[in-house]
Amino acid sequence: MPESLSFGIDPITAHAWNKDRTKLAISPNSPEVHIYHFQRGEWKLEEILKEHDLKVTGIDWAPNTNRIVTCSADRNAYVWTQSEDKKWKPTLVLLRINRAATCVRWSPLENKFAVGSGARLISVCYFEKENDWWVSKHIKKPIRSTVTCLDWHPNDVLLAAGSTDFKVRVFSAYIKEIEDRPVSTSWGSKMPLGLMMAEFSNSTNGAGGWVHSVNFSSSGDRIAWVGHDSSISVADASKGMAVSVIRTDFLPFLACLWVSENRLIAAGHGCCPMLFEVNETGKVQFAGKLDASLKKESSGVSAMKKFQSLDRQARTETNDTSLGTLHQNAITSVCLHTGNKANATKFSTAGVDGLLAIWDFNNLESAMRGLKFN
Amino acid sequence: MAKNTSSSAFRKIDVDQYNEDNYKEDDCGESQSPPNIEALKTVLRNAPISSRNQMVKDAALNVVMQVLLSVKSSQIEEAVNALDRDHLDILMKYIYRGFETPSEGSSGQLLAWHEKVHAVAGVGCIVRVLTDKKRV
């Protein structure tokens, strides 16, 4: 059974863990960020970060430098650092955008972060020591609509962005002021800031949908994305940018995450995390539902059930309004918990139902023994 | 009388065609199953999704509706199983467009189609009707 923590009735719009997973930052669909600390067997609210004016849309916690970055619909981002008295102090970052920020991600080396926005651009921000402030550089072309999701390549330079213009693009976010020239990768060798290394369309043969989430695999060669047309796609730069798509039977996914070089998790409006696998030929395949709990789904209404419910609860309607899955509403975000993208053992999901669940592959494997893996 | 007996063209008329009591061979339109499923496949394969011409699309819609409404309820499941995922997506789009302009008894038949397509292709198929920019 996955471990689940309830944070009330408000939807959890974003969540992030600290390095040793003893602290959790979540935003309950408001301008606030709540920091929880695991002490003596339970999660206690440690601090509330109140600086944003409008809803917080993204949170990311840098594990090694222990800094939190938050972005909001108020067009701002703050970098929070913990002072000696353990309180979090904000530093404003001028993103220079005239629309809401939608998502934020620290780079793997934590020397910069990228913010996607409705202003049709990505702000890549780094700390300028001379002036003691955060500076942002923009990546604009050829993004034509809101950037909805971001993910960094392990080389700390390349950035993948999904957008509501139905495209997924890989850009170079190389900042010459703070880093050395990157070595060439399967995505290309020349990487000046803002250069688009690859572009993928989420609308092959007419079917389209906004891109909700994008994720680089641990090697950086593969990139997966999920779209609102209930599709999941994987592109492989080491195989000539070959793309494999499945248009699934499920409701659209909102988040995806690689858990090994060949397996990924996707979760979303279906309220259930799904496992997908990429086989040797590069084709994506559905591998199974990870939520085998509570089989309350019954296709028909039996006469016995009807009379039982009438007898016990004076209720003539036998329609149970609760879902057969752990999450009772859409899952909005998925984060790595234990392990890394090459080999993850636990991951966390947070949803519109205010629930945060931690899924353990070791427990799930036994439940999934009946499923075949290629 | 002398005028019209000079021509013998009347001998070449096929009088049997004017006889109402003639024995007629059974029309092959009676047994519908294989031709209709093939018709459905053809019509979905040639669906004008990329066309900008509204008249072409309307004409195609009429043809698809004819095929859908002519398939017997018991054969719908067989027809649906014969289609692949892409065709099922296009079929679902036509089902919803058919709902928009109901005719006598059409909605009931379309609902039967909808149920069978949903059983095979799930909710993802319906989501793609909503998100697809290219409409039928």
PDB file of N, CA and C in Angstrom, chain A residues 166 206-208 228-230 247-252, chain B residues 85-86 120-124 127-128 131-134:
ATOM      1  N   PHE A 166       1.556  23.053 -28.973  1.00  0.00           N
ATOM      2  CA  PHE A 166       1.620  21.640 -29.347  1.00  0.00           C
ATOM      3  C   PHE A 166       3.024  21.143 -29.666  1.00  0.00           C
ATOM      4  N   GLY A 206      -2.602  15.281 -37.388  1.00  0.00           N
ATOM      5  CA  GLY A 206      -3.775  16.056 -37.012  1.00  0.00           C
ATOM      6  C   GLY A 206      -4.123  16.008 -35.543  1.00  0.00           C
ATOM      7  N   ALA A 207      -3.906  14.873 -34.907  1.00  0.00           N
ATOM      8  CA  ALA A 207      -4.277  14.799 -33.488  1.00  0.00           C
ATOM      9  C   ALA A 207      -3.315  15.657 -32.692  1.00  0.00           C
ATOM     10  N   GLY A 208      -3.815  16.465 -31.815  1.00  0.00           N
ATOM     11  CA  GLY A 208      -2.910  17.333 -31.068  1.00  0.00           C
ATOM     12  C   GLY A 208      -3.346  17.469 -29.638  1.00  0.00           C
ATOM     13  N   HIS A 228      -2.300  16.522 -23.985  1.00  0.00           N
ATOM     14  CA  HIS A 228      -3.701  16.494 -23.600  1.00  0.00           C
ATOM     15  C   HIS A 228      -4.549  15.614 -24.504  1.00  0.00           C
ATOM     16  N   ASP A 229      -3.973  15.105 -25.571  1.00  0.00           N
ATOM     17  CA  ASP A 229      -4.729  14.169 -26.409  1.00  0.00           C
ATOM     18  C   ASP A 229      -4.531  12.736 -25.897  1.00  0.00           C
ATOM     19  N   SER A 230      -4.235  12.607 -24.604  1.00  0.00           N
ATOM     20  CA  SER A 230      -4.050  11.301 -23.959  1.00  0.00           C
ATOM     21  C   SER A 230      -2.895  10.523 -24.559  1.00  0.00           C
ATOM     22  N   ARG A 247      -1.181   6.657 -28.431  1.00  0.00           N
ATOM     23  CA  ARG A 247      -2.374   7.415 -28.049  1.00  0.00           C
ATOM     24  C   ARG A 247      -3.184   6.453 -27.180  1.00  0.00           C
ATOM     25  N   THR A 248      -3.186   6.752 -25.891  1.00  0.00           N
ATOM     26  CA  THR A 248      -3.723   5.775 -24.951  1.00  0.00           C
ATOM     27  C   THR A 248      -5.244   5.843 -24.842  1.00  0.00           C
ATOM     28  N   ASP A 249      -5.781   4.851 -24.097  1.00  0.00           N
ATOM     29  CA  ASP A 249      -7.228   4.805 -23.865  1.00  0.00           C
ATOM     30  C   ASP A 249      -7.616   5.562 -22.617  1.00  0.00           C
ATOM     31  N   PHE A 250      -6.622   6.109 -21.916  1.00  0.00           N
ATOM     32  CA  PHE A 250      -6.908   6.714 -20.624  1.00  0.00           C
ATOM     33  C   PHE A 250      -7.186   8.193 -20.769  1.00  0.00           C
ATOM     34  N   LEU A 251      -7.543   8.806 -19.635  1.00  0.00           N
ATOM     35  CA  LEU A 251      -7.693  10.256 -19.615  1.00  0.00           C
ATOM     36  C   LEU A 251      -6.288  10.855 -19.710  1.00  0.00           C
ATOM     37  N   PRO A 252      -6.176  12.121 -20.158  1.00  0.00           N
ATOM     38  CA  PRO A 252      -4.837  12.698 -20.380  1.00  0.00           C
ATOM     39  C   PRO A 252      -3.954  12.686 -19.137  1.00  0.00           C
TER      40      PRO A 252
ATOM     41  N   ARG B  85      -6.811   1.479 -34.229  1.00  0.00           N
ATOM     42  CA  ARG B  85      -6.959   2.627 -33.335  1.00  0.00           C
ATOM     43  C   ARG B  85      -7.200   3.950 -34.050  1.00  0.00           C
ATOM     44  N   ASP B  86      -6.432   4.209 -35.100  1.00  0.00           N
ATOM     45  CA  ASP B  86      -6.592   5.495 -35.789  1.00  0.00           C
ATOM     46  C   ASP B  86      -7.995   5.614 -36.368  1.00  0.00           C
ATOM     47  N   VAL B 120     -13.909  -0.501 -26.601  1.00  0.00           N
ATOM     48  CA  VAL B 120     -12.622  -0.915 -27.171  1.00  0.00           C
ATOM     49  C   VAL B 120     -11.546   0.139 -26.972  1.00  0.00           C
ATOM     50  N   ALA B 121     -11.888   1.397 -27.248  1.00  0.00           N
ATOM     51  CA  ALA B 121     -10.852   2.435 -27.284  1.00  0.00           C
ATOM     52  C   ALA B 121     -10.810   3.313 -26.036  1.00  0.00           C
ATOM     53  N   GLY B 122     -11.690   3.108 -25.083  1.00  0.00           N
ATOM     54  CA  GLY B 122     -11.593   3.837 -23.821  1.00  0.00           C
ATOM     55  C   GLY B 122     -11.922   5.310 -23.921  1.00  0.00           C
ATOM     56  N   VAL B 123     -11.647   6.030 -22.826  1.00  0.00           N
ATOM     57  CA  VAL B 123     -11.963   7.459 -22.804  1.00  0.00           C
ATOM     58  C   VAL B 123     -10.968   8.255 -23.624  1.00  0.00           C
ATOM     59  N   GLY B 124      -9.773   7.699 -23.841  1.00  0.00           N
ATOM     60  CA  GLY B 124      -8.752   8.421 -24.619  1.00  0.00           C
ATOM     61  C   GLY B 124      -9.285   8.808 -25.987  1.00  0.00           C
ATOM     62  N   VAL B 127     -11.402  11.824 -25.625  1.00  0.00           N
ATOM     63  CA  VAL B 127     -10.566  13.002 -25.365  1.00  0.00           C
ATOM     64  C   VAL B 127     -10.002  13.532 -26.673  1.00  0.00           C
ATOM     65  N   ARG B 128      -9.621  12.602 -27.569  1.00  0.00           N
ATOM     66  CA  ARG B 128      -9.030  13.050 -28.826  1.00  0.00           C
ATOM     67  C   ARG B 128     -10.060  13.706 -29.738  1.00  0.00           C
ATOM     68  N   THR B 131      -9.762  17.266 -28.425  1.00  0.00           N
ATOM     69  CA  THR B 131      -8.521  18.025 -28.550  1.00  0.00           C
ATOM     70  C   THR B 131      -8.025  18.140 -29.986  1.00  0.00           C
ATOM     71  N   ASP B 132      -8.544  17.337 -30.860  1.00  0.00           N
ATOM     72  CA  ASP B 132      -7.988  17.330 -32.207  1.00  0.00           C
ATOM     73  C   ASP B 132      -8.350  18.591 -32.972  1.00  0.00           C
ATOM     74  N   LYS B 133      -7.332  19.232 -33.533  1.00  0.00           N
ATOM     75  CA  LYS B 133      -7.597  20.455 -34.284  1.00  0.00           C
ATOM     76  C   LYS B 133      -8.269  20.142 -35.608  1.00  0.00           C
ATOM     77  N   LYS B 134      -7.914  18.981 -36.170  1.00  0.00           N
ATOM     78  CA  LYS B 134      -8.472  18.659 -37.480  1.00  0.00           C
ATOM     79  C   LYS B 134      -9.819  17.992 -37.291  1.00  0.00           C
TER      80      LYS B 134
END
